[in-house]
Coordinates of C-alpha atoms in Angstrom, one line a residue:
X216 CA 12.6 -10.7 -7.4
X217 CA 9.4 -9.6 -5.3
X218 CA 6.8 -7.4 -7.4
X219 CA 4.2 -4.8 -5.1
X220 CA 2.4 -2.3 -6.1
X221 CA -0.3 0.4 -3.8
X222 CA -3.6 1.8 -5.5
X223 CA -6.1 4.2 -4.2
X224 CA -9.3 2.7 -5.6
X225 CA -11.2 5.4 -4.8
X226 CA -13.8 2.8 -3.6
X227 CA -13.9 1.5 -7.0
X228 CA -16.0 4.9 -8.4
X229 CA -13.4 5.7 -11.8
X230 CA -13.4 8.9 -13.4
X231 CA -16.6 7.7 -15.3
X232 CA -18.0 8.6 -11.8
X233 CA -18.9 4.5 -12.4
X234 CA -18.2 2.2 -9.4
X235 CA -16.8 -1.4 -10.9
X236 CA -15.1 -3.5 -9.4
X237 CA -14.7 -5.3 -12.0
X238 CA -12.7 -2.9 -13.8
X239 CA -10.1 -2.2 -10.7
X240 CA -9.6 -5.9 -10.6
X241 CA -8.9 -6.3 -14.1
X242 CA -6.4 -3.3 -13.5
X243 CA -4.7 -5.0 -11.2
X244 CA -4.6 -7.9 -13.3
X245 CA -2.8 -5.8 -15.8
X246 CA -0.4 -4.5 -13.1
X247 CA 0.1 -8.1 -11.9
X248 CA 2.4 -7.9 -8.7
X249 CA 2.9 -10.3 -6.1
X250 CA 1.4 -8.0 -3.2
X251 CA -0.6 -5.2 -3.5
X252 CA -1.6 -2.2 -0.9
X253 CA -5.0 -1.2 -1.5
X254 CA -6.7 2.5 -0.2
X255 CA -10.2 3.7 -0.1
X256 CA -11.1 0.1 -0.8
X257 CA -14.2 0.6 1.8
X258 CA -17.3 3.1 2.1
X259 CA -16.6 5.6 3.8
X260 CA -20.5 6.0 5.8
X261 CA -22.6 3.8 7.2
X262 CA -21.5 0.2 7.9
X263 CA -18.1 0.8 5.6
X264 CA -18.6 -2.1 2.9
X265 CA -16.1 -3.0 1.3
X266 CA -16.3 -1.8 -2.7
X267 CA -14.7 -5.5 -3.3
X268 CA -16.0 -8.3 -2.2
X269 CA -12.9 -11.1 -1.0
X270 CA -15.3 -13.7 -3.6
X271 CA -15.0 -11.6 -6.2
X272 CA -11.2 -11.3 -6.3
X273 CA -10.8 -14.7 -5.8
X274 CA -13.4 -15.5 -8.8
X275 CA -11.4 -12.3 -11.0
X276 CA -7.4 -12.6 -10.2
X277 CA -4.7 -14.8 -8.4
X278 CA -5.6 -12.8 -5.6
X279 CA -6.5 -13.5 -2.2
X280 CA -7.2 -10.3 0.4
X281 CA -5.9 -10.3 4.3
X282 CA -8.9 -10.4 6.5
X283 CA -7.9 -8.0 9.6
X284 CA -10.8 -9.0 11.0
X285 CA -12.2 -5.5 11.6
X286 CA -15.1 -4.9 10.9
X287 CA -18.0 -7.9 9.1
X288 CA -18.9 -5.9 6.1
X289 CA -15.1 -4.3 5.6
X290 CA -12.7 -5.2 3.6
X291 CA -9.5 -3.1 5.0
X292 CA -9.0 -0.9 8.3
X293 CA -9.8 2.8 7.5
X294 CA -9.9 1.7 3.9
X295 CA -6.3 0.1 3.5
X296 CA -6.2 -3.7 3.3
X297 CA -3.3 -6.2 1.0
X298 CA -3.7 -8.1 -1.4
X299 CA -1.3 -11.0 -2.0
X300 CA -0.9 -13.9 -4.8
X301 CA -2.1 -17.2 -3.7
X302 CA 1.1 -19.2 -3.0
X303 CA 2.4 -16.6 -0.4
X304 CA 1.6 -17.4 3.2
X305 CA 0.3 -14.8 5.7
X306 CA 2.5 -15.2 9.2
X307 CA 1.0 -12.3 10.9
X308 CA -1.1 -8.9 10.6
X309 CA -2.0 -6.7 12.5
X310 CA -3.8 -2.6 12.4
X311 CA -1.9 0.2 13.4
X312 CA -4.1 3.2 14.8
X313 CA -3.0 6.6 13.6
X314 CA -3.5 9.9 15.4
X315 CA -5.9 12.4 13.0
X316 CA -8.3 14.4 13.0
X317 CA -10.2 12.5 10.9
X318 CA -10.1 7.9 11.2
X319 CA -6.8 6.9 9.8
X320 CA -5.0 3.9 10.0
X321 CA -2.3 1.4 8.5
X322 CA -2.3 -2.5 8.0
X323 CA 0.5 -4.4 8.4
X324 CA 1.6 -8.2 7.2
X325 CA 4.1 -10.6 7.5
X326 CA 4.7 -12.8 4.3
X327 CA 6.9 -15.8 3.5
X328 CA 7.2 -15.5 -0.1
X329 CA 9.4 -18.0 -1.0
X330 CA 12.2 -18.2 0.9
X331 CA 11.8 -14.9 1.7
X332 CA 10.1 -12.9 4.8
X333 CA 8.9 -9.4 4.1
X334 CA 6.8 -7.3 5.8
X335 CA 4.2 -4.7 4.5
X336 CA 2.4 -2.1 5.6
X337 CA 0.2 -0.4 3.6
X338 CA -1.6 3.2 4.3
X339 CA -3.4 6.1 3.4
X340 CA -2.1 9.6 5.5
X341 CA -4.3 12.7 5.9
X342 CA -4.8 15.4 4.4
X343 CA -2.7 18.6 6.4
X344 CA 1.0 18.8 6.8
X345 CA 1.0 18.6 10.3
X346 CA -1.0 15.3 10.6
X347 CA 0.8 13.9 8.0
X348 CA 4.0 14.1 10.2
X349 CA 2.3 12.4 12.9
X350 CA 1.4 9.6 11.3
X351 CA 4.4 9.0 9.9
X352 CA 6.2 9.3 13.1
X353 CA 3.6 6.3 14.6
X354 CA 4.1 3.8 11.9
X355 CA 7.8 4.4 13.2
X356 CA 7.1 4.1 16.3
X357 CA 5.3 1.5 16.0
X358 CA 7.3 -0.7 14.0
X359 CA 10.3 -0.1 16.5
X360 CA 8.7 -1.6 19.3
X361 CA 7.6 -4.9 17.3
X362 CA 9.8 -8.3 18.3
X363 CA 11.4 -8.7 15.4
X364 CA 12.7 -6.3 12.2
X365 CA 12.3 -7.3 9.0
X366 CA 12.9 -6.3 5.6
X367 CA 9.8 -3.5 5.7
X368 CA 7.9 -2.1 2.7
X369 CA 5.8 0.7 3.0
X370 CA 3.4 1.8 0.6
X371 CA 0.1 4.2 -0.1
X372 CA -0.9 7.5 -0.7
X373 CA 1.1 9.9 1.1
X374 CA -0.9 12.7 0.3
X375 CA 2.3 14.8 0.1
X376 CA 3.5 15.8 -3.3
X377 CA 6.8 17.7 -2.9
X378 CA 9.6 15.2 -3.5
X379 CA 10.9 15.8 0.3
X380 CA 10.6 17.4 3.6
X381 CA 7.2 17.1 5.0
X382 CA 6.2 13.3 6.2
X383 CA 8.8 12.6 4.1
X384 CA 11.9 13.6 6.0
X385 CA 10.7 11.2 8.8
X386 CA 10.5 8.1 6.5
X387 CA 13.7 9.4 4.6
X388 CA 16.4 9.3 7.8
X389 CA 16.4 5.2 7.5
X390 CA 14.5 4.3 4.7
X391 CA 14.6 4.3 1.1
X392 CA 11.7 6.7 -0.2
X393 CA 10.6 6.2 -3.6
X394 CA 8.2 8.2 -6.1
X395 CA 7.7 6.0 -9.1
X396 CA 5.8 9.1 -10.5
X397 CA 3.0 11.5 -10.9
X398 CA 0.3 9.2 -10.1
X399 CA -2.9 11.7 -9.4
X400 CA -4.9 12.8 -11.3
X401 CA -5.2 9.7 -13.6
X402 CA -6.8 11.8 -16.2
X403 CA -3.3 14.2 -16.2
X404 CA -0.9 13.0 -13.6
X405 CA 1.0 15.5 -11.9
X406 CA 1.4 14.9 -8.6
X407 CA 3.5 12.0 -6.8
X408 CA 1.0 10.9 -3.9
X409 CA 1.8 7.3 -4.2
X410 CA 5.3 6.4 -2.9
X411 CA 6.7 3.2 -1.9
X412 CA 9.1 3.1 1.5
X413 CA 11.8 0.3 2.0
X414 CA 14.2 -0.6 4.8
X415 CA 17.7 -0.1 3.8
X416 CA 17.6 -3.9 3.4
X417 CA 15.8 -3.7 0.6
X418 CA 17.1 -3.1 -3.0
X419 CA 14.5 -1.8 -5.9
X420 CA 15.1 -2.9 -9.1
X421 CA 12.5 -0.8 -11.1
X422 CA 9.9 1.6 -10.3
X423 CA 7.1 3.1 -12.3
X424 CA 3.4 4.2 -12.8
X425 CA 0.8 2.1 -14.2
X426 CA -0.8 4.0 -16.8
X427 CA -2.8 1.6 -19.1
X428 CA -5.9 3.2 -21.0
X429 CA -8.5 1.3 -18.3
X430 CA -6.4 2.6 -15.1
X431 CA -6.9 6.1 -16.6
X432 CA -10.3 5.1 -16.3
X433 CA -10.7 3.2 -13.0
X434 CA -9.5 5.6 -10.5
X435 CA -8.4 9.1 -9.4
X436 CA -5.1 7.6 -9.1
X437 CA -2.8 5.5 -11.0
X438 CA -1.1 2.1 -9.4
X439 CA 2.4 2.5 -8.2
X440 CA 4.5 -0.4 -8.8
X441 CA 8.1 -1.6 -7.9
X442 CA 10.0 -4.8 -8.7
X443 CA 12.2 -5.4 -5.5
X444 CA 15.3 -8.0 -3.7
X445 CA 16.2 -8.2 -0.3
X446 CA 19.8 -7.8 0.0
X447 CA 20.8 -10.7 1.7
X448 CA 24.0 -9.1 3.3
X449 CA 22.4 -5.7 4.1
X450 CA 19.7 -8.3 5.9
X451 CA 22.5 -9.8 8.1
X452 CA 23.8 -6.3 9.1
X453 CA 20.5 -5.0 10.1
X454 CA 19.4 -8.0 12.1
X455 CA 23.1 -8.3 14.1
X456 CA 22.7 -4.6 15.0

């Protein structure tokens, strides 16, 4: 079993209007997944520094983040970076460029965990219907024209809280979509902006929304979480099509 979860930070600023670090990374202490997907992690002006620091989650949790070798002072690419517990090896990354109106983009990583291989992309989409589409319709692209398919996970905030159409029909006609639950506002969460996105491949176990007294605290949103198996079969199917 393979845990993930995604969290919009919010650039560590909670609903304390306090930015700490310290606090998200004992949050995702509590969460306590094997990979996590990680949005708004940088400023947004100026030179974009990363609210982490890759020292500090070392020093804090199991923890190690992806360097996508962006920008010096960044942590992600338009905000987004992964996390993943020591142990797991990095085989490749890469950034995907998305088309808005304002910078988005999406990280993507190849892990061996275990005997495993999974792939991850993590992202954050905009903020009107129509752009939301769009960049939903890249990742796809995008992924189609790698070498090699794996089983794909696909996790951030979607920005889109109706439970279909929308971005969602794109990702929904060959993937698994999956709302764990009202993740935003932390304070009262109504709305699902979080989901998580498999591969048919890819069966999930448990879902859910992390809703611990300090994550109510340490961010607009709640972490999204999901205890996952590759189905070995379904793999074999995919990969001989």
């Amino acid at each position: 079993m393979i845990s993930i979860a995604s969290y919009n930070i919010r650039k560590s600023v909670g609903t304390d209007w306090r930015r700490d670090p310290g606090r998200i990374l004992d949050i995702l202490n509590e969460v306590n997944a094997d990979v996590v997907a990680l949005q708004e992690v940088d400023r947004r002006f100026g030179s974009r520094s990363a609210s982490l620091s890759p020292e500090m989650i070392v020093e804090r949790t199991d923890y190690e983040a992806i360097s996508f070798g962006v920008r010096e002072q960044s942590l992600g690419w338009h905000g987004n970076t992964i996390l993943y517990r020591r142990g797991i090896t990095v085989l490749d990354t890469m950034t995907l460029t998305l088309p808005a109106l304002e910078p988005r983009g999406a990280v993507l990583a190849d892990l061996q965990i275990g005997a495993e291989r999974l792939r991850v992309i993590g992202l954050h989409l905009g903020l009107v219907d129509l752009w939301r589409r769009r960049q939903a319709q890249s990742v796809l692209n995008q992924l189609d024209v790698l070498d090699e398919a794996l089983p794909t996970v696909i996790m951030g905030d979607l920005n889109q809280w109706t439970t279909e159409g929308g971005c969602l029909s794109h990702f929904a006609e060959n993937h698994r979509v999956i709302a764990p639950g009202p993740s935003f506002h932390s304070s009262r969460p109504m709305l699902n902006f979080d989901r998580i996105i498999t591969t048919m491949d890819i069966e999930v176990a448990a879902s859910g929304v992390h809703t611990s007294e300090m994550a109510r605290k340490g961010s607009d949103h709640l972490p999204v979480w999901a205890r996952i198996r590759i189905d070995s079969a379904a793999k074999a199917m995919a990969q001989s099509a």
